PDB file of C-alpha atoms in Angstrom:
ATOM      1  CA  UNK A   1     -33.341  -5.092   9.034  1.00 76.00           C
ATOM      2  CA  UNK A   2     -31.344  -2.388   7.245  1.00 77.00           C
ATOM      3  CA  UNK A   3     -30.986   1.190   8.831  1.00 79.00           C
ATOM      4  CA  UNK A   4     -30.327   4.463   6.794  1.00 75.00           C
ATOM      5  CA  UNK A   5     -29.290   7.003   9.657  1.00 78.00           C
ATOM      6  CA  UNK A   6     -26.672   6.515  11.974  1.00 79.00           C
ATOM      7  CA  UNK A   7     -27.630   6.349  16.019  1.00 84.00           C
ATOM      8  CA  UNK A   8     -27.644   3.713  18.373  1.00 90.00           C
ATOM      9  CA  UNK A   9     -29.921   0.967  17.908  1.00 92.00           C
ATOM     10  CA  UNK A  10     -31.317  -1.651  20.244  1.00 93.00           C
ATOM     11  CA  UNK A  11     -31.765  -4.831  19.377  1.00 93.00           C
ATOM     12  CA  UNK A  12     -33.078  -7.505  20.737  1.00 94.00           C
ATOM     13  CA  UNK A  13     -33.181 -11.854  20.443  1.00 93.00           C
ATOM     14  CA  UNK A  14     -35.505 -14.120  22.036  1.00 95.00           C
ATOM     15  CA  UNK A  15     -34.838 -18.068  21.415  1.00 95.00           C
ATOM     16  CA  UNK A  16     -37.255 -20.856  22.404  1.00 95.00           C
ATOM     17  CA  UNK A  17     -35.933 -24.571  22.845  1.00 95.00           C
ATOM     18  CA  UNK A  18     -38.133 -27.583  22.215  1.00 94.00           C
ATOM     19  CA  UNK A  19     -39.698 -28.182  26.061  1.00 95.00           C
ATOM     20  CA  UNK A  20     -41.086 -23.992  24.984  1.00 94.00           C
ATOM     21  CA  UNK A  21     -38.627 -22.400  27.973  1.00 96.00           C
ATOM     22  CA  UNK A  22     -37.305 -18.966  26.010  1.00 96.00           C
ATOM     23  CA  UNK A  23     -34.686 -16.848  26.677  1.00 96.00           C
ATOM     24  CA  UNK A  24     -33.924 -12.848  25.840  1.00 96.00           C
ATOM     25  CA  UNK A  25     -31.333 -10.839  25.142  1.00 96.00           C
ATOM     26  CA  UNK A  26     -30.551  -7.343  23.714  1.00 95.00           C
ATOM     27  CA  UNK A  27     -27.542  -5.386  22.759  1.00 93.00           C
ATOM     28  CA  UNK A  28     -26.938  -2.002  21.408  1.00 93.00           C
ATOM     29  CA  UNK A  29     -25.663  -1.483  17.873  1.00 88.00           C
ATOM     30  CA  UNK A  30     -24.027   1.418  17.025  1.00 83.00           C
ATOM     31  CA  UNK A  31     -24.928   2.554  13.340  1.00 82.00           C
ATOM     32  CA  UNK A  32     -22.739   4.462  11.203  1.00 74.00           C
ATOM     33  CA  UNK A  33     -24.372   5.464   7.973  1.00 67.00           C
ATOM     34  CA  UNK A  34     -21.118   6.414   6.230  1.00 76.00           C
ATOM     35  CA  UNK A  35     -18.178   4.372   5.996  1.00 79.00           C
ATOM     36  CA  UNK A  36     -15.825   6.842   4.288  1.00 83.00           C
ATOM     37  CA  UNK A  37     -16.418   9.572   7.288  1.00 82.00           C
ATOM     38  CA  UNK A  38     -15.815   6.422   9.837  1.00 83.00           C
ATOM     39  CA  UNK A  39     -12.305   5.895   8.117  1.00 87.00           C
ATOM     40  CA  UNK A  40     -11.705   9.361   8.298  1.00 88.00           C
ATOM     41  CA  UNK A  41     -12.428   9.703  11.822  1.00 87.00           C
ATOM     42  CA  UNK A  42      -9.758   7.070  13.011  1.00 89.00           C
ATOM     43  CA  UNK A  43      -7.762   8.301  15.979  1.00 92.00           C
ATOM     44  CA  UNK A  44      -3.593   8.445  14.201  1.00 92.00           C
ATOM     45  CA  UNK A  45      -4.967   7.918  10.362  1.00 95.00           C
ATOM     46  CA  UNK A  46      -1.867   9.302   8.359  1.00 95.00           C
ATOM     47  CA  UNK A  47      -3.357   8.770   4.859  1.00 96.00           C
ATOM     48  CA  UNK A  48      -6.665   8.203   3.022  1.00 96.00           C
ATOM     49  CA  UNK A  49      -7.369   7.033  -0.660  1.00 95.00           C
ATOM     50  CA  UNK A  50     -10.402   6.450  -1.459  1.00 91.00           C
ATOM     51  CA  UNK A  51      -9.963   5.532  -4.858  1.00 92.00           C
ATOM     52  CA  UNK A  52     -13.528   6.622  -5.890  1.00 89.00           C
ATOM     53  CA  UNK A  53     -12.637   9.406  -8.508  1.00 91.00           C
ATOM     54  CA  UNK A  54     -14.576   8.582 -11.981  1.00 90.00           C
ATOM     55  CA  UNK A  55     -12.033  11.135 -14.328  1.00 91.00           C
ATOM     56  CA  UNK A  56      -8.994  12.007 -14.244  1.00 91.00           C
ATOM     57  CA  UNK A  57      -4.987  10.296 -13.640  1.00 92.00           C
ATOM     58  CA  UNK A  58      -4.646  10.829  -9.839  1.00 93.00           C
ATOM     59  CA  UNK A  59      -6.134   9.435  -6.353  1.00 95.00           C
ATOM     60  CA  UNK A  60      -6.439  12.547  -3.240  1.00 95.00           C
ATOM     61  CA  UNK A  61      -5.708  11.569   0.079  1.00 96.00           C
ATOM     62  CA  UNK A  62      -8.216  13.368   1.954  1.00 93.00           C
ATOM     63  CA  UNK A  63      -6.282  12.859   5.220  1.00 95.00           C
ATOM     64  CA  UNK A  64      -2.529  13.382   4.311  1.00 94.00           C
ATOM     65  CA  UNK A  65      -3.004  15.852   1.334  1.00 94.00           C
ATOM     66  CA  UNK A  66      -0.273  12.837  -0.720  1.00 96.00           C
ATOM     67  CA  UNK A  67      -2.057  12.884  -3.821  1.00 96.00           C
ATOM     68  CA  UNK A  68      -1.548   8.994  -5.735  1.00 95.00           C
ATOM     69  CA  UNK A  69      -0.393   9.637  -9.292  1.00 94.00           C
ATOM     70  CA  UNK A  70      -2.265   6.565 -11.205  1.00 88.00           C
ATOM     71  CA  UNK A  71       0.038   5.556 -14.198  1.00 81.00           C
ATOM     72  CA  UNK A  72      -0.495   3.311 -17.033  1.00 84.00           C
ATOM     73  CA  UNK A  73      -4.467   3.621 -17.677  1.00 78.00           C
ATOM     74  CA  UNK A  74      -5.946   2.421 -14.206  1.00 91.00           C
ATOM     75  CA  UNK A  75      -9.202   2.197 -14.606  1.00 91.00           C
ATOM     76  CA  UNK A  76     -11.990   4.766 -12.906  1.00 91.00           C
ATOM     77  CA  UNK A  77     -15.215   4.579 -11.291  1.00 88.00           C
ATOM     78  CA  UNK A  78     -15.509   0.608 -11.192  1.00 89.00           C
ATOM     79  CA  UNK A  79     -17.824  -1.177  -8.667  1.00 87.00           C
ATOM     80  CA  UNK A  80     -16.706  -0.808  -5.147  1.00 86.00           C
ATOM     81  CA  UNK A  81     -17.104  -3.447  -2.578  1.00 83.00           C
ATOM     82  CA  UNK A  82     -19.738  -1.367  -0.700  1.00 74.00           C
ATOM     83  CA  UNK A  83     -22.858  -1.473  -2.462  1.00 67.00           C
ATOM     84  CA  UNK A  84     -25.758   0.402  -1.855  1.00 58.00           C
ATOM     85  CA  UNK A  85     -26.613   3.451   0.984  1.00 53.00           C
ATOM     86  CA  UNK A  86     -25.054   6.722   1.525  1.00 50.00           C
ATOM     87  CA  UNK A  87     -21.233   5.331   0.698  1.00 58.00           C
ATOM     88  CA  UNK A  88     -21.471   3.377  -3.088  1.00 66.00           C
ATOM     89  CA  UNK A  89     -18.525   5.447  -4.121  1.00 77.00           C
ATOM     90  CA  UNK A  90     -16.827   3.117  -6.900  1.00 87.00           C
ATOM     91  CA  UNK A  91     -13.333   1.933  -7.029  1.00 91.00           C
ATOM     92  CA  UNK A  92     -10.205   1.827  -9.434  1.00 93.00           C
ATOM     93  CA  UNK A  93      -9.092  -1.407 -11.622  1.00 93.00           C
ATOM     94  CA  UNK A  94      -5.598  -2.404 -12.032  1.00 92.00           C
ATOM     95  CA  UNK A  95      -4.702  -4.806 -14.861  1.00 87.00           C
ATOM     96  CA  UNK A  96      -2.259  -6.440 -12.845  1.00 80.00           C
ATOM     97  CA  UNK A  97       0.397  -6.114 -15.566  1.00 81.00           C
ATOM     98  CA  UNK A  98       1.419  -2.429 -15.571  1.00 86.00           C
ATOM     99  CA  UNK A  99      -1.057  -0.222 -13.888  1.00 89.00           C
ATOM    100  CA  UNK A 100       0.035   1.504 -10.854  1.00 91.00           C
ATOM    101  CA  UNK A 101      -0.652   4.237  -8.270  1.00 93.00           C
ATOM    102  CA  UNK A 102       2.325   5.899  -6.498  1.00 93.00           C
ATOM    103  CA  UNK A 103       2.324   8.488  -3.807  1.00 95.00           C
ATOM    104  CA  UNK A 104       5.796  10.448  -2.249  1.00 93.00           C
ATOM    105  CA  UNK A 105       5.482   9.386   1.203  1.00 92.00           C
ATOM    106  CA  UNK A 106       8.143  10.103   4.339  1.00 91.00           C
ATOM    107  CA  UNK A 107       7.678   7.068   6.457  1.00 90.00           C
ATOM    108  CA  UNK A 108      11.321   7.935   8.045  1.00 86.00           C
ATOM    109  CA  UNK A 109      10.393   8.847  11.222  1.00 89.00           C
ATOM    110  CA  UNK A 110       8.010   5.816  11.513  1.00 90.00           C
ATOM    111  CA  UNK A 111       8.580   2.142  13.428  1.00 90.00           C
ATOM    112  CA  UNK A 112       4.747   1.223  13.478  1.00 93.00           C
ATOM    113  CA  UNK A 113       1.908   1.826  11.290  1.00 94.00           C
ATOM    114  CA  UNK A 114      -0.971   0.158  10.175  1.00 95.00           C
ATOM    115  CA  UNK A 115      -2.494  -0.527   6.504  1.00 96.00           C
ATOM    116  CA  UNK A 116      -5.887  -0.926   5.921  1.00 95.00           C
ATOM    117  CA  UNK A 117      -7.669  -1.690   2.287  1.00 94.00           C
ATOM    118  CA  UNK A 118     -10.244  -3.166   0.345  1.00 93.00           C
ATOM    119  CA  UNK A 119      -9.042  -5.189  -2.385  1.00 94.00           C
ATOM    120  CA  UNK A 120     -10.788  -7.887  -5.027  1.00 94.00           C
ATOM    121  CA  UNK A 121      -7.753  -9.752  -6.553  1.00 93.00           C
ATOM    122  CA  UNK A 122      -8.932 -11.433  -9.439  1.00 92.00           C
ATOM    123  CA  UNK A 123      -6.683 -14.692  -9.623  1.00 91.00           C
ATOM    124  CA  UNK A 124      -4.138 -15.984  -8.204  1.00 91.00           C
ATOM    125  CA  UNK A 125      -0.676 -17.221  -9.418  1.00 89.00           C
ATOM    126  CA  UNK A 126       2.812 -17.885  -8.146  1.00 89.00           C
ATOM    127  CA  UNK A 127       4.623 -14.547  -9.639  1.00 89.00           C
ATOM    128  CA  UNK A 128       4.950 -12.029  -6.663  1.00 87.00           C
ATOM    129  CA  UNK A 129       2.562  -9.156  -8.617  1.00 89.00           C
ATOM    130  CA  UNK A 130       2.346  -7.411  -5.845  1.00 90.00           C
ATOM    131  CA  UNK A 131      -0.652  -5.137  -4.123  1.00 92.00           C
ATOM    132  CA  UNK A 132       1.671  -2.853  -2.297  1.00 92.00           C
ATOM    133  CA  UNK A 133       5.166  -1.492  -1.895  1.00 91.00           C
ATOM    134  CA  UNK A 134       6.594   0.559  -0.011  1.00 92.00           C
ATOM    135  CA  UNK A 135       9.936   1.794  -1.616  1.00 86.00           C
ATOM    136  CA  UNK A 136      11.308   0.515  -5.074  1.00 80.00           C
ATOM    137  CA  UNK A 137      12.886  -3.138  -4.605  1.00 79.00           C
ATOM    138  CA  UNK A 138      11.470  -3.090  -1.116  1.00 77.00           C
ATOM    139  CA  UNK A 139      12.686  -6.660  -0.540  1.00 75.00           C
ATOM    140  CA  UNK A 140      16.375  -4.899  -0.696  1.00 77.00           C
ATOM    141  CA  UNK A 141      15.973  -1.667   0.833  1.00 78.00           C
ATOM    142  CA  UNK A 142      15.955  -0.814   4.705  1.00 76.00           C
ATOM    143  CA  UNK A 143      12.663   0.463   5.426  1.00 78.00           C
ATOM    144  CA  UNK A 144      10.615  -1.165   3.111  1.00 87.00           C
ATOM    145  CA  UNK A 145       7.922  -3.691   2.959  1.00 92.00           C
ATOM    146  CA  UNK A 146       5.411  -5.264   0.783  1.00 92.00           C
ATOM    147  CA  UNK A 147       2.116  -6.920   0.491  1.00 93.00           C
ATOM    148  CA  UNK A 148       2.558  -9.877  -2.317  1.00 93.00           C
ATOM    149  CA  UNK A 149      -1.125 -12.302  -3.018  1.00 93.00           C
ATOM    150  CA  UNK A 150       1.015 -14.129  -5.344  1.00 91.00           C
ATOM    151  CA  UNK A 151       4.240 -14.824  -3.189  1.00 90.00           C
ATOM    152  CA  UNK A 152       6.276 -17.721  -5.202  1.00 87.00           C
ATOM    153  CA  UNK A 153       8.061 -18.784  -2.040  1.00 81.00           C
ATOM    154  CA  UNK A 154       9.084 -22.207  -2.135  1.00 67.00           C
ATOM    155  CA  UNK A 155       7.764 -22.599   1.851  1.00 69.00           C
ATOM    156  CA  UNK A 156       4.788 -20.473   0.898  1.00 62.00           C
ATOM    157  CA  UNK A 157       3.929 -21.967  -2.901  1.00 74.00           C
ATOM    158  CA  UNK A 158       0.172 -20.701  -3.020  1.00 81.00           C
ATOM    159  CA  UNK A 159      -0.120 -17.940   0.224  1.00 89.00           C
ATOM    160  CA  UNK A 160      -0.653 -14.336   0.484  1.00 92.00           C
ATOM    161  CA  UNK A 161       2.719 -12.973   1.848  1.00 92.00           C
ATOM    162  CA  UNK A 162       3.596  -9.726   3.555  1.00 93.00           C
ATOM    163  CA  UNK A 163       7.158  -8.376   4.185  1.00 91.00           C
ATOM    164  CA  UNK A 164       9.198  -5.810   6.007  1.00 91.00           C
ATOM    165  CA  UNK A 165      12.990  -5.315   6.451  1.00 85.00           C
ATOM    166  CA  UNK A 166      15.948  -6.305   3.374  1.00 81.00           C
ATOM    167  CA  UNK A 167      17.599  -9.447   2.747  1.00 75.00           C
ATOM    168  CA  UNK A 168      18.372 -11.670   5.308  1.00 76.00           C
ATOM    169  CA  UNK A 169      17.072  -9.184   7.866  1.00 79.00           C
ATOM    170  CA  UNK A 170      13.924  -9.160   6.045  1.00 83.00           C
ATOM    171  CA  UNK A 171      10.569 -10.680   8.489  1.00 89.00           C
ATOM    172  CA  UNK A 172       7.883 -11.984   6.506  1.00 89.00           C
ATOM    173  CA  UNK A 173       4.149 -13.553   7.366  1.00 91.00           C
ATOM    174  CA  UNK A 174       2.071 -15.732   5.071  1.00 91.00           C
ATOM    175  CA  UNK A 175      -1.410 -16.654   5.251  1.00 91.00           C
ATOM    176  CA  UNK A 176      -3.840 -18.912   3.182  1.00 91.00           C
ATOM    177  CA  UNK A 177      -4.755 -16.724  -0.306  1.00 92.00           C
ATOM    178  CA  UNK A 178      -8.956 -16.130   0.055  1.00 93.00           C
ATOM    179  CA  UNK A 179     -11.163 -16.400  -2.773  1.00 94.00           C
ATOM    180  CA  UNK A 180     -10.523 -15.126  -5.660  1.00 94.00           C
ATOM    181  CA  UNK A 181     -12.398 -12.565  -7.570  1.00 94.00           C
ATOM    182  CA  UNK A 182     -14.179 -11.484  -4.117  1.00 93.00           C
ATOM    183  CA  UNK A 183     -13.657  -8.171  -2.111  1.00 93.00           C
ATOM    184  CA  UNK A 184     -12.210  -8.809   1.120  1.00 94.00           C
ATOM    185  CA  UNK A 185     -11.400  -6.780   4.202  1.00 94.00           C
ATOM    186  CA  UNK A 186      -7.316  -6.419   5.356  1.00 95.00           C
ATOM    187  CA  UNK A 187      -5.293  -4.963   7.904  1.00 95.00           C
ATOM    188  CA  UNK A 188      -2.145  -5.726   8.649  1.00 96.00           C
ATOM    189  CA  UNK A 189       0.614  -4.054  11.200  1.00 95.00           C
ATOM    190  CA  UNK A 190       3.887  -3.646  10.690  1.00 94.00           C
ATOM    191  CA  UNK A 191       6.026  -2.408  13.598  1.00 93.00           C
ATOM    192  CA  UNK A 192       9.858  -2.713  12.995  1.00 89.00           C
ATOM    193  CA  UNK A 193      10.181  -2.179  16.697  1.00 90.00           C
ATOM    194  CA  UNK A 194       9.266  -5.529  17.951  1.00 91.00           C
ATOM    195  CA  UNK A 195      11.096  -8.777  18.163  1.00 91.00           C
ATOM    196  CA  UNK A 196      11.133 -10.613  14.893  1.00 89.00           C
ATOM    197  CA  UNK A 197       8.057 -12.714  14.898  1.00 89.00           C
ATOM    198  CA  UNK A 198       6.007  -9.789  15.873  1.00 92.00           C
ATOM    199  CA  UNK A 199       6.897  -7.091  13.454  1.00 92.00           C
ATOM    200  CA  UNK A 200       3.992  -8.368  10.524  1.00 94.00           C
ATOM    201  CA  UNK A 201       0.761  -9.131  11.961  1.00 93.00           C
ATOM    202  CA  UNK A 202      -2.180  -9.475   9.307  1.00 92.00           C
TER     203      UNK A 202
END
């Protein structure tokens, strides 16, 4: 069943076993008909790119007003990973060789935040091309972190690897890569305020 309006829904599930004794249930699903104006609704949200412009050599953040300078000939208005309905906005494309996006951000007064993103890598590889970073060098700089699919960490040959802190100080997690070529859903937390094996949580 697909809906196109939001509103809660009930919905109901009756099972029958093999001797024909059945059994009901219902719950209530809440339907929101556009994802973009969900995101934007989040209780704390800081920043917002949607990545969906089709011209142009920038991304708006429709939350924080830190427009994302796209450099090296990202490509525009690609398919998103939501298809269909009232929210088929495309997405960008980065070569994973040079393209970029960067945005002037003052995360200074931070200790916990929360990123949250779509993202189809399409292959994997042992060379720490990395998704995300958050200051230049931000495996050497107090304050930063980063979110590397293609970590070349001798422990962690062949995981997804996310980072926070410099140097020897620096925490990192590592989880098992997903498929390739596939959109999939992440959020991870970084809070630089907890004890060491709690400040990255994917």
């Amino acid at each position: 069943k697909t809906f196109t309006t939001s509103g809660d829904r009930t919905i109901g599930l009756r099972v029958t076993d093999n001797a024909g004794a059945t059994g009901t249930t219902t719950v209530v699903l809440k339907v929101q008909s556009n994802y973009s104006n969900v995101i934007a609704a989040t209780p704390g949200l800081i920043d917002y790119w949607r990545m969906a412009e089709t011209s142009g050599t920038s991304f708006a953040d429709s939350i924080g007003g830190h427009t994302a300078t796209a450099l090296n000939g990202v490509t525009l208005g690609t398919a998103g990973a939501l298809g269909g309905g009232a929210d088929s906005n495309p997405s960008a494309t980065f070569d994973g060789t040079n393209d970029a996006a960067s945005a002037a951000l003052n995360l200074s007064a931070t200790n916990k935040l929360t990123i949250e993103f779509w993202l189809k890598w399409s292959s994997f590889s042992n060379n720490d091309d990395l998704a995300f970073e958050f200051t230049p060098n931000s495996s050497n700089t107090s304050g930063g972190f980063f979110i590397d699919p293609n970590s070349s960490e001798v422990l962690a040959l062949s995981r997804f690897g996310v980072g926070i802190g410099r140097s020897t100080s620096r925490n990192t997690a590592y989880f098992s890569r997903p498929s390739a070529n596939v959109w999939h859903h992440y959020a991870i937390v970084f809070d630089s305020s907890a004890t060491a094996s709690q400040q990255v949580i994917p």
